[in-house]
Coordinates of C-alpha atoms in Angstrom, one line a residue:
X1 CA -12.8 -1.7 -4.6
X2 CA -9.4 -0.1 -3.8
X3 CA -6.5 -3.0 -5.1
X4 CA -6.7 -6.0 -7.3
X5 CA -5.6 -7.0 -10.6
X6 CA -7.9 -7.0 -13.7
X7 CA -7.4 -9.7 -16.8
X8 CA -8.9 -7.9 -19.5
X9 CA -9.4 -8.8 -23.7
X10 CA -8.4 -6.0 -25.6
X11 CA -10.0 -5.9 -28.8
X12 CA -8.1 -4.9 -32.4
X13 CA -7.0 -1.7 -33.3
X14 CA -6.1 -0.1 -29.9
X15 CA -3.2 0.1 -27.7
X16 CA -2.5 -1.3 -24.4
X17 CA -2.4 2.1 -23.1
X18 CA -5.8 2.5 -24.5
X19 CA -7.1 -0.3 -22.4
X20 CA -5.7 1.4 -19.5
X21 CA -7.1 4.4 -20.1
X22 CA -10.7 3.0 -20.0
X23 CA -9.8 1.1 -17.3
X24 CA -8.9 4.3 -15.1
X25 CA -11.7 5.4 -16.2
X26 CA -13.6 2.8 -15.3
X27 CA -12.4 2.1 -12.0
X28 CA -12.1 5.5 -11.0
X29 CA -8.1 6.4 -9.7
X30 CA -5.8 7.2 -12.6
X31 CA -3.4 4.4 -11.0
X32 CA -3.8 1.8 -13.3
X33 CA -0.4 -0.3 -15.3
X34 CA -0.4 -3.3 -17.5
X35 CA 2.1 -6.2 -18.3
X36 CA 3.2 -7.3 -21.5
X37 CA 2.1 -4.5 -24.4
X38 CA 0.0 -6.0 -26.9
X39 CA 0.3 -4.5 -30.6
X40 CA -2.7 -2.8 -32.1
X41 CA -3.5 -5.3 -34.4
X42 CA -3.5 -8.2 -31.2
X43 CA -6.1 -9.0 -29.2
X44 CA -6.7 -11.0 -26.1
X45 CA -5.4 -11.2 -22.4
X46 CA -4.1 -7.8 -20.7
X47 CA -3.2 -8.0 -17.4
X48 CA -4.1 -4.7 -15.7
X49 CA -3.0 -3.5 -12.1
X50 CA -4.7 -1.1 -10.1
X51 CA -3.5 0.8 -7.0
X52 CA -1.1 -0.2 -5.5
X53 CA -1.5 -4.0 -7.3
X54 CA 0.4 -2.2 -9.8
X55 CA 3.9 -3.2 -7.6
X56 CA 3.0 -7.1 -9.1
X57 CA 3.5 -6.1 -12.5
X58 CA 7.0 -6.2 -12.4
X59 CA 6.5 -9.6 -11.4
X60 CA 4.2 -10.3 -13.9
X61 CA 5.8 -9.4 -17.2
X62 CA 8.3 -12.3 -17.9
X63 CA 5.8 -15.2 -17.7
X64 CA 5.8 -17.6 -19.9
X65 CA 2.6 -16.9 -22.7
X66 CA 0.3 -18.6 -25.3
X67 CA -0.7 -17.4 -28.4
X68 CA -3.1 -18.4 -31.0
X69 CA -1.8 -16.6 -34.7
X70 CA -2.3 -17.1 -38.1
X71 CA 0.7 -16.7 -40.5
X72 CA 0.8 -15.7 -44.3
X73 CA 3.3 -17.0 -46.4
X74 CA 4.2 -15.5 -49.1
X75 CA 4.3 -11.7 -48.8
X76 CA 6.8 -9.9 -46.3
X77 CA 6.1 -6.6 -45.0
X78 CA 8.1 -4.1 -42.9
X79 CA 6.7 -4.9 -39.9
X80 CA 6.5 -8.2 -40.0
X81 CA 2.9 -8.3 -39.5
X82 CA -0.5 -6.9 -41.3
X83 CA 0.2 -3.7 -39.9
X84 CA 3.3 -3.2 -42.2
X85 CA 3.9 -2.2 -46.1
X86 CA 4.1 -4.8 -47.9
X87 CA 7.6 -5.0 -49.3
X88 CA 7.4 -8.3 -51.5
X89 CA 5.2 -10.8 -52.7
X90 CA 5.9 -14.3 -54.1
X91 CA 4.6 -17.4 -55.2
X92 CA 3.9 -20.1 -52.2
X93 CA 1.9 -22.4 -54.2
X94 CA 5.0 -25.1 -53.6
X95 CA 5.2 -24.8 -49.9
X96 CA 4.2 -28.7 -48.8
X97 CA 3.8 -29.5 -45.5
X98 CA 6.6 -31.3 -44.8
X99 CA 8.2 -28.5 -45.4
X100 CA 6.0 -26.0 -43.1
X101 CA 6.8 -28.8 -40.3
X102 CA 10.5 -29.0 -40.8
X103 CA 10.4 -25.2 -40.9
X104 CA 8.2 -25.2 -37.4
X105 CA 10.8 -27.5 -36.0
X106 CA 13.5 -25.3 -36.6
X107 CA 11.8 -22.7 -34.9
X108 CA 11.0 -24.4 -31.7
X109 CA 12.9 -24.9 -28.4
X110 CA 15.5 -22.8 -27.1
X111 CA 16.4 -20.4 -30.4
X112 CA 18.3 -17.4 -31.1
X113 CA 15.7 -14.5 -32.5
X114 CA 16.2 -11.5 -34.0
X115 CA 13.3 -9.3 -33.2
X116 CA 11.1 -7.4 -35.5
X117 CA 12.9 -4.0 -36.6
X118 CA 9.4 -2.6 -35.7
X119 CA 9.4 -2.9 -32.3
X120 CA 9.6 -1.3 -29.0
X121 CA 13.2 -2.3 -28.4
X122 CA 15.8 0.4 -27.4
X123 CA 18.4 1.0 -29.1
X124 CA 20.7 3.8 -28.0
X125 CA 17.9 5.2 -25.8
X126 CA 15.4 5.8 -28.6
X127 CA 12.2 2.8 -30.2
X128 CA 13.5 0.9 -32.8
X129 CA 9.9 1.7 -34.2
X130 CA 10.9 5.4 -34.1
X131 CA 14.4 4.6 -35.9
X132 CA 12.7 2.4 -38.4
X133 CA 9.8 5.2 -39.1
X134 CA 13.0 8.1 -39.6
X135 CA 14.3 5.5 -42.7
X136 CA 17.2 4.8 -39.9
X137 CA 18.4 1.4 -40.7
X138 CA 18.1 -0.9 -37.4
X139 CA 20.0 -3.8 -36.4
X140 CA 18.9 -5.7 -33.6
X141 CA 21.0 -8.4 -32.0
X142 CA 19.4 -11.9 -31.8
X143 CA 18.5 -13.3 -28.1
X144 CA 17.7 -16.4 -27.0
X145 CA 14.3 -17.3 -26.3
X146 CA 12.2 -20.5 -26.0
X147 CA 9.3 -21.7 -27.9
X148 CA 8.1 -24.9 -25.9
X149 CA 5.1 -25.2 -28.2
X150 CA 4.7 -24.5 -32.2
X151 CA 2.0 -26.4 -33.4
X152 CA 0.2 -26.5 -36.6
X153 CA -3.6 -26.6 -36.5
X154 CA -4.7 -25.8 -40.0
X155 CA -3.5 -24.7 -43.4
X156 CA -5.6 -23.0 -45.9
X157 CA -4.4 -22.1 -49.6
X158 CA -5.8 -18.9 -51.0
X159 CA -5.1 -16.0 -53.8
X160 CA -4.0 -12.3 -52.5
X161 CA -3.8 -9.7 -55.2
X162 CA -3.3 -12.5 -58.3
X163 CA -0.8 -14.7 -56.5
X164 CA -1.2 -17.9 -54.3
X165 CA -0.3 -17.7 -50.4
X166 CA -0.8 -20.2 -47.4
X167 CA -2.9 -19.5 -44.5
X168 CA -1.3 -21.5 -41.6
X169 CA -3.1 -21.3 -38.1
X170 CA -0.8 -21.5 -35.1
X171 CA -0.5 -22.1 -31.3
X172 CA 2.5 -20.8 -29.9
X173 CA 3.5 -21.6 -26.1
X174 CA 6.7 -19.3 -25.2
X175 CA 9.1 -17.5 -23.3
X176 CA 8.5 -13.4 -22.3
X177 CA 10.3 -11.8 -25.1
X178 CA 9.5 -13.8 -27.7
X179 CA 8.0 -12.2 -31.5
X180 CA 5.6 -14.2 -32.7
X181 CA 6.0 -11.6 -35.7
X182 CA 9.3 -12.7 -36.1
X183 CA 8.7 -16.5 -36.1
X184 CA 6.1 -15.6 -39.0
X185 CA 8.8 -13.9 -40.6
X186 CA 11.3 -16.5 -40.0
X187 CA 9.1 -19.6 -41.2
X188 CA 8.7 -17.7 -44.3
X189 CA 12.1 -16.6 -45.2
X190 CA 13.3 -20.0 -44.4
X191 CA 11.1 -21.5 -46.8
X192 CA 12.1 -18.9 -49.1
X193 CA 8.7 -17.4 -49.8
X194 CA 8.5 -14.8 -47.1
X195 CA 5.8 -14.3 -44.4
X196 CA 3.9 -12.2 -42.0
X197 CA 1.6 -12.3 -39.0
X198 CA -2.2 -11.5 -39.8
X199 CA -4.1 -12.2 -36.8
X200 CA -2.5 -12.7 -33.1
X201 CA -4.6 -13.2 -29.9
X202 CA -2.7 -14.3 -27.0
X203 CA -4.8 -16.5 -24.8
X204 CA -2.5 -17.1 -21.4
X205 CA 0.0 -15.2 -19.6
X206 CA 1.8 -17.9 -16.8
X207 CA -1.5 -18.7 -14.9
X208 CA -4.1 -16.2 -15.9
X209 CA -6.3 -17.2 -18.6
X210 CA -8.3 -15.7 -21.3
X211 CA -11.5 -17.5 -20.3
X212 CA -11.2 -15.5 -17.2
X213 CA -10.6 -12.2 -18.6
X214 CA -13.6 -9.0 -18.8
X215 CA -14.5 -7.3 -21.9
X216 CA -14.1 -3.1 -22.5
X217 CA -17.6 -3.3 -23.7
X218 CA -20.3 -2.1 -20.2
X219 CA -16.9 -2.9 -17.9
X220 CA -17.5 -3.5 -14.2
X221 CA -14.7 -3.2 -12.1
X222 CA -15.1 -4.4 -8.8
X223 CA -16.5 -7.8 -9.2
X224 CA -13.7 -8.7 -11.8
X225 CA -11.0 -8.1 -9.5
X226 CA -8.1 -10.6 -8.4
X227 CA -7.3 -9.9 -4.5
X228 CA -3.6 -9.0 -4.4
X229 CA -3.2 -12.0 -2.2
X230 CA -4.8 -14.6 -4.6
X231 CA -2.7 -13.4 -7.3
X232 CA 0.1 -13.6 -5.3
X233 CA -0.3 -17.3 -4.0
X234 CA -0.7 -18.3 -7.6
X235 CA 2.8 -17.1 -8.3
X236 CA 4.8 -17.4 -5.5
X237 CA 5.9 -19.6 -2.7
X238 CA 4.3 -18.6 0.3
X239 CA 5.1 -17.3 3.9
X240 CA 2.1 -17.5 6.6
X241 CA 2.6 -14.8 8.8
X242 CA 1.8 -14.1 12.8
X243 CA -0.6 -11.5 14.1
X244 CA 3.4 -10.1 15.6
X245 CA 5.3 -10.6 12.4
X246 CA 2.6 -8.9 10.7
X247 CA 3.1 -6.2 13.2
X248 CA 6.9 -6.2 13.0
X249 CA 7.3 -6.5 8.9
X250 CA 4.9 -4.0 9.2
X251 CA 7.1 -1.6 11.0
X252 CA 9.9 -3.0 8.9
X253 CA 11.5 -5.5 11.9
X254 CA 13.8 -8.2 11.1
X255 CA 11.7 -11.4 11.1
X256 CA 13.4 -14.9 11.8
X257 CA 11.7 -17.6 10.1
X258 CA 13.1 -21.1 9.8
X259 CA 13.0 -22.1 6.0
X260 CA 15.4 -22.3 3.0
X261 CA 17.3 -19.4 1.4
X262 CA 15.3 -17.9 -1.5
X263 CA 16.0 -14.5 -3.6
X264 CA 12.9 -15.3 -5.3
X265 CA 10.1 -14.2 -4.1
X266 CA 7.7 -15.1 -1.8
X267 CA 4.1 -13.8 -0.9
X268 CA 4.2 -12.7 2.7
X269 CA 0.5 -13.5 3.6
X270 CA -1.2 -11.8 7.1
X271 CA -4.2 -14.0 9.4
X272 CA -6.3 -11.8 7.8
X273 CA -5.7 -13.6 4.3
X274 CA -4.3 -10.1 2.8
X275 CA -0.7 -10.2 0.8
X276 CA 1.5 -7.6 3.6
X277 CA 4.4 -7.5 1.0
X278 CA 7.1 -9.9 -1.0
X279 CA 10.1 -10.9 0.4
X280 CA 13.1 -13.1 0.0
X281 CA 15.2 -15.2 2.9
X282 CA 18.5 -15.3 3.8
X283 CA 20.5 -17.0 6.0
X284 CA 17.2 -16.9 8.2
X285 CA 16.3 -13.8 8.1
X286 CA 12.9 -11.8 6.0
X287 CA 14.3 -9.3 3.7
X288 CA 11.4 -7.3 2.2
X289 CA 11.3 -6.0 -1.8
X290 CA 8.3 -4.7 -1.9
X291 CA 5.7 -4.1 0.6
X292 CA 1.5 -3.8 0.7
X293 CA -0.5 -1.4 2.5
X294 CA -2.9 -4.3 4.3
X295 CA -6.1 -1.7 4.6
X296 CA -6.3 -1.4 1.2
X297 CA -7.9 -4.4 -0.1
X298 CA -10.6 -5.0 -2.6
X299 CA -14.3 -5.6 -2.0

């Protein structure tokens, strides 16, 4: 085991860069990345990188995503989740569902979000999380996302300290970049009642899947990882390579190939099945962006 990529499902209360950590650990090299950060309080699909697989995560990290969340309406807190101080609580014993769904609706398809004040965001070279801990007021400007899905799947009416909230349990399908924080906090402020995120577990990251992905708990490497090449053909278009052009992108050659222009990318793929780099085409001619050391593959 030398290269691959590793779906993993972190468990509450640790950081992505926790998961990593045991991952080094586990697999044994300290080169080890991840795409898409996942809160503390989230759980669910990681994608880890190891060696030099770690070059796809660029590539990786604005995939479209699912969620699964549940969403409490009627207390707001700083952070827009369960993580936050709470900083007001109201009645939501009124909320119908018409007006939940009219709410949703509003939210979904190509919006303009402001993102949680809590967040990882930059702002003049420092965390808005860092700002926002100082007592610096933060204001982020809203970008457009898209939220292709934003269903309902159950609603459950409850008491939390003496007043009545609503439960609702959501499945969220998404651009990269999206909060689902800040859709909590949005349904709830539009309904006038406020809202936050208390539980988030994101089930799919473009292809990958949960179902797929190891647990921390007794982790075994090796037979868990995703060849760089697989990966690779799951993503991009893809460019069958010669024993010679192997050779020559190799020894970074100019290849001629006769296919379309592309600046995305596309997986250039050896006889050997092994992913030799990604390239894009112009007027005929292989342009690398990133290249793969083919005798390091994993086992």
């Amino acid at each position: 085991m030398n290269s691959g990529i590793l779906l993993v499902d972190k468990p509450q209360g640790i950081t992505s860069h926790d998961v990593v950590s045991r991952v080094r650990r586990a697999a044994g090299t300290k080169k080890v990345g991840h795409a898409g950060t996942l809160d503390p309080m989230a759980t669910g699909l990681l994608v880890t990188g190891i060696n030099s697989s770690t070059r796809l995560l660029t590539f990786l990290v604005g995939l479209d995503k699912t969620y699964e969340a549940t969403i409490r309406l009627g207390v707001s807190t700083t952070s827009d989740d369960a993580d936050g101080e709470v900083v007001e609580r109201t009645d939501a014993s009124a909320v119908d569902d018409p007006g939940i769904l009219r709410g949703i609706e509003q939210l979904s398809g190509d919006i303009d979000q402001v993102p949680t004040t809590v967040s990882a965001i930059k702002v003049d070279g420092r965390r808005a999380y860092d700002l926002a801990r100082e007592g610096t007021k933060v204001e982020l400007k809203a970008r457009p996302v898209t939220v292709s899905r934003f269903d309902l799947l159950a609603r459950r009416d409850a008491m939390a300290d003496g007043l009545p909230v609503v439960d609702l349990d959501v499945v969220v399908d998404c651009t990269s970049g999206t909060y689902i924080r800040a859709l909590a906090r949005d349904l709830g402020r539009g309904l006038g009642v406020g809202g936050h995120l208390t539980a988030l577990r994101r089930t799919r990251i473009g292809p990958f899947d949960l179902r797929d992905a190891a647990v921390l708990d007794g982790l075994e490497v090796a037979p868990r990882l995703l060849p760089p090449a697989d990966v690779a053909r799951r993503l991009f278009d893809v460019l069958e390579l010669t024993p010679e052009q192997t050779i020559d992108l190799g020894h970074g050659k100019k290849l001629r190939v006769d296919r379309p222009d592309s600046t995305a990318p596309i997986a250039a793929i050896t006889p050997a099945g092994l992913l030799a780099g990604l390239v894009s085409v112009s007027h005929g001619v292989v342009r690398p962006i990133v290249n793969f050391p083919t005798d390091e593959v994993s086992s």
